[in-house]
Amino acid sequence: RCKFLRINAEKAPFFVAKLKIQTLPTLIVFDDGKAIDRLVGFEGLSRDSKKPDEWPTRRLQEWLDMTGAIEYKPSPEDEEEDDLAQRVGALGLANRYRGKSVYSRDIAYDDE
């Protein structure tokens, strides 16, 4: 079960400080009260670096699915146009980081 909460950063400075939010927008995914992933400024959702604010909604849905927050099943049209799982799998990250976003700054990408 997933719940979404929007906080006005100007009116909730305690939460901004506690969650160490430095950039808006920031999405934080919690599981059992622990922050498990975050998306800062929608970084990585756009495929065009010249247009970082232009990306399809399904990219956010895919990110939320990768964190485990929601279950997202793309439509056949989406799969043909933008198969994120195939691109991530080609990089060798899909199974290794299941449950962690490839966009997260908190993942150690070296082998331990």
Tab-separated table of N, CA and C in Angstrom:
chain	number	residue	atom	x	y	z
A	1	ARG	N	0.846	-1.170	0.000
A	1	ARG	CA	0.000	0.000	0.000
A	1	ARG	C	0.888	1.228	0.000
A	2	CYS	N	0.566	2.184	-0.827
A	2	CYS	CA	1.385	3.381	-1.001
A	2	CYS	C	0.561	4.624	-0.668
A	3	LYS	N	1.171	5.541	0.038
A	3	LYS	CA	0.547	6.828	0.336
A	3	LYS	C	1.474	7.919	-0.138
A	4	PHE	N	0.901	8.998	-0.627
A	4	PHE	CA	1.686	10.147	-1.069
A	4	PHE	C	1.390	11.322	-0.151
A	5	LEU	N	2.435	12.034	0.215
A	5	LEU	CA	2.305	13.187	1.090
A	5	LEU	C	3.072	14.343	0.468
A	6	ARG	N	2.440	15.468	0.387
A	6	ARG	CA	3.096	16.672	-0.126
A	6	ARG	C	3.298	17.628	1.037
A	7	ILE	N	4.513	18.132	1.159
A	7	ILE	CA	4.832	19.065	2.237
A	7	ILE	C	5.284	20.388	1.622
A	8	ASN	N	4.750	21.483	2.122
A	8	ASN	CA	5.185	22.807	1.717
A	8	ASN	C	6.485	23.102	2.468
A	9	ALA	N	7.595	23.139	1.747
A	9	ALA	CA	8.917	23.294	2.367
A	9	ALA	C	9.036	24.586	3.174
A	10	GLU	N	8.414	25.639	2.716
A	10	GLU	CA	8.494	26.918	3.434
A	10	GLU	C	7.761	26.865	4.768
A	11	LYS	N	6.707	26.063	4.846
A	11	LYS	CA	5.916	25.990	6.070
A	11	LYS	C	6.322	24.827	6.967
A	12	ALA	N	7.277	24.009	6.515
A	12	ALA	CA	7.697	22.847	7.310
A	12	ALA	C	9.218	22.742	7.371
A	13	PRO	N	9.893	23.778	7.894
A	13	PRO	CA	11.353	23.755	7.916
A	13	PRO	C	11.927	22.610	8.756
A	14	PHE	N	11.176	22.154	9.764
A	14	PHE	CA	11.647	21.030	10.572
A	14	PHE	C	11.822	19.779	9.706
A	15	PHE	N	10.819	19.478	8.874
A	15	PHE	CA	10.892	18.295	8.018
A	15	PHE	C	11.980	18.441	6.956
A	16	VAL	N	12.125	19.639	6.414
A	16	VAL	CA	13.166	19.889	5.414
A	16	VAL	C	14.539	19.603	6.007
A	17	ALA	N	14.768	20.083	7.218
A	17	ALA	CA	16.055	19.845	7.881
A	17	ALA	C	16.218	18.374	8.263
A	18	LYS	N	15.185	17.789	8.829
A	18	LYS	CA	15.245	16.392	9.283
A	18	LYS	C	15.497	15.436	8.118
A	19	LEU	N	14.876	15.703	6.973
A	19	LEU	CA	15.020	14.833	5.805
A	19	LEU	C	16.184	15.252	4.907
A	20	LYS	N	16.895	16.299	5.309
A	20	LYS	CA	18.066	16.791	4.572
A	20	LYS	C	17.737	17.105	3.114
A	21	ILE	N	16.648	17.825	2.922
A	21	ILE	CA	16.224	18.230	1.582
A	21	ILE	C	16.924	19.530	1.229
A	22	GLN	N	17.651	19.512	0.125
A	22	GLN	CA	18.370	20.696	-0.322
A	22	GLN	C	17.880	21.192	-1.672
A	23	THR	N	17.193	20.340	-2.408
A	23	THR	CA	16.709	20.683	-3.742
A	23	THR	C	15.229	20.358	-3.835
A	24	LEU	N	14.481	21.247	-4.468
A	24	LEU	CA	13.063	20.994	-4.726
A	24	LEU	C	12.857	20.833	-6.223
A	25	PRO	N	12.045	19.912	-6.631
A	25	PRO	CA	11.331	18.937	-5.820
A	25	PRO	C	12.231	17.776	-5.417
A	26	THR	N	11.874	17.149	-4.321
A	26	THR	CA	12.528	15.926	-3.861
A	26	THR	C	11.438	14.929	-3.500
A	27	LEU	N	11.559	13.721	-4.016
A	27	LEU	CA	10.652	12.635	-3.667
A	27	LEU	C	11.427	11.663	-2.797
A	28	ILE	N	10.853	11.300	-1.665
A	28	ILE	CA	11.497	10.350	-0.763
A	28	ILE	C	10.550	9.173	-0.578
A	29	VAL	N	11.081	7.964	-0.755
A	29	VAL	CA	10.295	6.752	-0.574
A	29	VAL	C	10.663	6.151	0.780
A	30	PHE	N	9.647	5.908	1.588
A	30	PHE	CA	9.835	5.317	2.913
A	30	PHE	C	9.267	3.909	2.928
A	31	ASP	N	9.893	3.047	3.716
A	31	ASP	CA	9.366	1.711	3.971
A	31	ASP	C	9.523	1.464	5.468
A	32	ASP	N	8.402	1.240	6.137
A	32	ASP	CA	8.404	1.059	7.594
A	32	ASP	C	9.119	2.202	8.318
A	33	GLY	N	8.897	3.428	7.856
A	33	GLY	CA	9.453	4.601	8.522
A	33	GLY	C	10.888	4.934	8.169
A	34	LYS	N	11.507	4.137	7.314
A	34	LYS	CA	12.888	4.398	6.911
A	34	LYS	C	12.919	4.859	5.462
A	35	ALA	N	13.708	5.906	5.204
A	35	ALA	CA	13.880	6.388	3.831
A	35	ALA	C	14.719	5.359	3.081
A	36	ILE	N	14.157	4.798	2.000
A	36	ILE	CA	14.884	3.780	1.246
A	36	ILE	C	15.396	4.297	-0.090
A	37	ASP	N	14.848	5.404	-0.564
A	37	ASP	CA	15.312	5.966	-1.823
A	37	ASP	C	14.819	7.398	-1.942
A	38	ARG	N	15.496	8.169	-2.782
A	38	ARG	CA	15.059	9.539	-3.037
A	38	ARG	C	15.381	9.923	-4.465
A	39	LEU	N	14.540	10.787	-4.991
A	39	LEU	CA	14.712	11.334	-6.329
A	39	LEU	C	14.817	12.840	-6.164
A	40	VAL	N	15.952	13.400	-6.531
A	40	VAL	CA	16.214	14.820	-6.318
A	40	VAL	C	16.069	15.567	-7.628
A	41	GLY	N	15.143	16.523	-7.637
A	41	GLY	CA	14.969	17.373	-8.807
A	41	GLY	C	14.580	16.648	-10.077
A	42	PHE	N	14.030	15.460	-9.966
A	42	PHE	CA	13.645	14.632	-11.114
A	42	PHE	C	14.826	14.299	-11.999
A	43	GLU	N	16.018	14.298	-11.413
A	43	GLU	CA	17.239	13.994	-12.150
A	43	GLU	C	17.190	12.572	-12.709
A	44	GLY	N	17.506	12.452	-13.970
A	44	GLY	CA	17.565	11.148	-14.608
A	44	GLY	C	16.281	10.703	-15.281
A	45	LEU	N	15.198	11.438	-15.115
A	45	LEU	CA	13.947	11.032	-15.742
A	45	LEU	C	13.886	11.423	-17.215
A	46	SER	N	14.575	12.465	-17.593
A	46	SER	CA	14.576	12.917	-18.980
A	46	SER	C	15.691	12.213	-19.748
A	47	ARG	N	15.399	11.889	-20.987
A	47	ARG	CA	16.427	11.303	-21.851
A	47	ARG	C	17.222	12.378	-22.581
A	48	ASP	N	16.692	13.582	-22.625
A	48	ASP	CA	17.324	14.675	-23.357
A	48	ASP	C	17.936	15.648	-22.354
A	49	SER	N	19.270	15.666	-22.276
A	49	SER	CA	19.945	16.531	-21.298
A	49	SER	C	19.691	18.015	-21.553
A	50	LYS	N	19.285	18.366	-22.773
A	50	LYS	CA	18.979	19.766	-23.079
A	50	LYS	C	17.590	20.159	-22.596
A	51	LYS	N	16.764	19.153	-22.280
A	51	LYS	CA	15.405	19.399	-21.799
A	51	LYS	C	15.163	18.568	-20.533
A	52	PRO	N	15.856	18.887	-19.439
A	52	PRO	CA	15.767	18.046	-18.234
A	52	PRO	C	14.395	18.032	-17.575
A	53	ASP	N	13.561	19.018	-17.886
A	53	ASP	CA	12.236	19.077	-17.278
A	53	ASP	C	11.150	18.444	-18.142
A	54	GLU	N	11.537	17.855	-19.264
A	54	GLU	CA	10.560	17.226	-20.146
A	54	GLU	C	10.764	15.723	-20.133
A	55	TRP	N	9.799	15.008	-19.566
A	55	TRP	CA	9.853	13.550	-19.503
A	55	TRP	C	8.433	13.022	-19.351
A	56	PRO	N	8.189	11.816	-19.868
A	56	PRO	CA	6.840	11.247	-19.762
A	56	PRO	C	6.549	10.764	-18.341
A	57	THR	N	5.309	10.831	-17.947
A	57	THR	CA	4.886	10.417	-16.620
A	57	THR	C	5.301	8.987	-16.319
A	58	ARG	N	5.303	8.135	-17.328
A	58	ARG	CA	5.651	6.729	-17.097
A	58	ARG	C	7.071	6.570	-16.562
A	59	ARG	N	7.954	7.526	-16.840
A	59	ARG	CA	9.323	7.433	-16.296
A	59	ARG	C	9.286	7.527	-14.767
A	60	LEU	N	8.430	8.392	-14.231
A	60	LEU	CA	8.271	8.481	-12.779
A	60	LEU	C	7.609	7.210	-12.254
A	61	GLN	N	6.645	6.689	-12.989
A	61	GLN	CA	5.999	5.441	-12.585
A	61	GLN	C	7.020	4.306	-12.540
A	62	GLU	N	7.898	4.253	-13.519
A	62	GLU	CA	8.931	3.214	-13.545
A	62	GLU	C	9.870	3.364	-12.356
A	63	TRP	N	10.242	4.599	-12.038
A	63	TRP	CA	11.120	4.833	-10.889
A	63	TRP	C	10.450	4.385	-9.597
A	64	LEU	N	9.185	4.765	-9.411
A	64	LEU	CA	8.457	4.360	-8.213
A	64	LEU	C	8.325	2.840	-8.142
A	65	ASP	N	8.163	2.188	-9.288
A	65	ASP	CA	8.104	0.729	-9.330
A	65	ASP	C	9.442	0.128	-8.908
A	66	MET	N	10.549	0.704	-9.394
A	66	MET	CA	11.869	0.184	-9.030
A	66	MET	C	12.150	0.304	-7.531
A	67	THR	N	11.585	1.308	-6.890
A	67	THR	CA	11.789	1.463	-5.449
A	67	THR	C	10.907	0.515	-4.653
A	68	GLY	N	9.886	-0.029	-5.295
A	68	GLY	CA	8.947	-0.903	-4.606
A	68	GLY	C	7.753	-0.163	-4.045
A	69	ALA	N	7.655	1.141	-4.291
A	69	ALA	CA	6.547	1.940	-3.762
A	69	ALA	C	5.223	1.595	-4.437
A	70	ILE	N	5.260	1.329	-5.729
A	70	ILE	CA	4.061	0.964	-6.484
A	70	ILE	C	4.402	-0.196	-7.412
A	71	GLU	N	3.366	-0.812	-7.961
A	71	GLU	CA	3.556	-1.794	-9.017
A	71	GLU	C	3.079	-1.146	-10.311
A	72	TYR	N	3.956	-1.080	-11.264
A	72	TYR	CA	3.640	-0.444	-12.543
A	72	TYR	C	3.865	-1.442	-13.664
A	73	LYS	N	2.837	-1.645	-14.440
A	73	LYS	CA	2.928	-2.495	-15.622
A	73	LYS	C	2.697	-1.614	-16.840
A	74	PRO	N	3.740	-1.365	-17.628
A	74	PRO	CA	3.582	-0.491	-18.786
A	74	PRO	C	2.657	-1.105	-19.835
A	75	SER	N	2.004	-0.238	-20.568
A	75	SER	CA	1.159	-0.697	-21.662
A	75	SER	C	2.054	-1.186	-22.798
A	76	PRO	N	1.530	-1.978	-23.712
A	76	PRO	CA	2.348	-2.434	-24.844
A	76	PRO	C	2.965	-1.274	-25.631
A	77	GLU	N	2.239	-0.164	-25.740
A	77	GLU	CA	2.769	0.996	-26.442
A	77	GLU	C	3.970	1.581	-25.699
A	78	ASP	N	3.858	1.653	-24.378
A	78	ASP	CA	4.971	2.163	-23.574
A	78	ASP	C	6.179	1.251	-23.670
A	79	GLU	N	5.940	-0.054	-23.672
A	79	GLU	CA	7.047	-1.002	-23.738
A	79	GLU	C	7.812	-0.870	-25.042
A	80	GLU	N	7.088	-0.658	-26.125
A	80	GLU	CA	7.750	-0.503	-27.422
A	80	GLU	C	8.547	0.794	-27.470
A	81	GLU	N	7.967	1.863	-26.937
A	81	GLU	CA	8.591	3.182	-27.026
A	81	GLU	C	9.747	3.363	-26.056
A	82	ASP	N	9.597	2.839	-24.848
A	82	ASP	CA	10.584	3.140	-23.821
A	82	ASP	C	10.721	1.965	-22.865
A	83	ASP	N	11.545	1.007	-23.176
A	83	ASP	CA	11.693	-0.187	-22.358
A	83	ASP	C	12.836	0.016	-21.364
A	84	LEU	N	12.520	0.661	-20.245
A	84	LEU	CA	13.530	0.979	-19.230
A	84	LEU	C	14.195	-0.281	-18.677
A	85	ALA	N	13.424	-1.322	-18.472
A	85	ALA	CA	14.003	-2.545	-17.911
A	85	ALA	C	15.084	-3.108	-18.818
A	86	GLN	N	14.879	-3.040	-20.111
A	86	GLN	CA	15.885	-3.557	-21.044
A	86	GLN	C	17.150	-2.698	-20.993
A	87	ARG	N	16.998	-1.371	-20.946
A	87	ARG	CA	18.169	-0.496	-20.898
A	87	ARG	C	18.952	-0.697	-19.612
A	88	VAL	N	18.248	-0.785	-18.482
A	88	VAL	CA	18.922	-0.986	-17.213
A	88	VAL	C	19.567	-2.362	-17.184
A	89	GLY	N	18.864	-3.379	-17.693
A	89	GLY	CA	19.412	-4.728	-17.747
A	89	GLY	C	20.662	-4.804	-18.595
A	90	ALA	N	20.701	-4.034	-19.663
A	90	ALA	CA	21.878	-4.032	-20.533
A	90	ALA	C	23.093	-3.487	-19.804
A	91	LEU	N	22.862	-2.653	-18.812
A	91	LEU	CA	23.963	-2.110	-18.020
A	91	LEU	C	24.361	-3.047	-16.880
A	92	GLY	N	23.598	-4.134	-16.708
A	92	GLY	CA	23.909	-5.084	-15.650
A	92	GLY	C	23.459	-4.634	-14.278
A	93	LEU	N	22.508	-3.704	-14.222
A	93	LEU	CA	22.081	-3.164	-12.935
A	93	LEU	C	20.725	-3.669	-12.486
A	94	ALA	N	19.927	-4.220	-13.390
A	94	ALA	CA	18.528	-4.525	-13.074
A	94	ALA	C	18.377	-5.454	-11.883
A	95	ASN	N	18.994	-6.613	-11.891
A	95	ASN	CA	18.819	-7.547	-10.781
A	95	ASN	C	19.688	-7.187	-9.593
A	96	ARG	N	20.852	-6.636	-9.841
A	96	ARG	CA	21.794	-6.308	-8.782
A	96	ARG	C	21.232	-5.251	-7.834
A	97	TYR	N	20.466	-4.318	-8.370
A	97	TYR	CA	19.959	-3.223	-7.555
A	97	TYR	C	18.446	-3.215	-7.472
A	98	ARG	N	17.817	-4.367	-7.586
A	98	ARG	CA	16.356	-4.434	-7.486
A	98	ARG	C	15.930	-3.843	-6.144
A	99	GLY	N	14.968	-2.954	-6.190
A	99	GLY	CA	14.519	-2.305	-4.971
A	99	GLY	C	15.270	-1.027	-4.680
A	100	LYS	N	16.310	-0.727	-5.464
A	100	LYS	CA	17.040	0.528	-5.321
A	100	LYS	C	17.039	1.211	-6.678
A	101	SER	N	16.873	2.478	-6.670
A	101	SER	CA	16.792	3.225	-7.912
A	101	SER	C	18.161	3.413	-8.548
A	102	VAL	N	18.190	3.353	-9.866
A	102	VAL	CA	19.430	3.678	-10.557
A	102	VAL	C	19.688	5.176	-10.505
A	103	TYR	N	18.704	5.940	-10.048
A	103	TYR	CA	18.873	7.381	-9.955
A	103	TYR	C	19.377	7.804	-8.580
A	104	SER	N	19.358	6.912	-7.629
A	104	SER	CA	19.696	7.263	-6.254
A	104	SER	C	21.169	7.623	-6.101
A	105	ARG	N	21.431	8.597	-5.274
A	105	ARG	CA	22.808	9.003	-4.979
A	105	ARG	C	23.378	8.142	-3.856
A	106	ASP	N	22.538	7.325	-3.215
A	106	ASP	CA	22.961	6.571	-2.045
A	106	ASP	C	23.473	5.173	-2.369
A	107	ILE	N	23.497	4.780	-3.606
A	107	ILE	CA	23.919	3.427	-3.971
A	107	ILE	C	25.418	3.407	-4.225
A	108	ALA	N	26.075	2.454	-3.636
A	108	ALA	CA	27.503	2.247	-3.924
A	108	ALA	C	27.568	1.331	-5.139
A	109	TYR	N	28.155	1.788	-6.212
A	109	TYR	CA	28.169	1.032	-7.451
A	109	TYR	C	29.375	0.119	-7.593
A	110	ASP	N	30.237	0.084	-6.590
A	110	ASP	CA	31.378	-0.807	-6.669
A	110	ASP	C	31.029	-2.167	-6.084
A	111	ASP	N	31.719	-3.213	-6.508
A	111	ASP	CA	31.468	-4.558	-5.987
A	111	ASP	C	32.081	-4.697	-4.617
A	112	GLU	N	31.302	-5.209	-3.684
A	112	GLU	CA	31.808	-5.411	-2.325
A	112	GLU	C	31.726	-6.868	-1.974
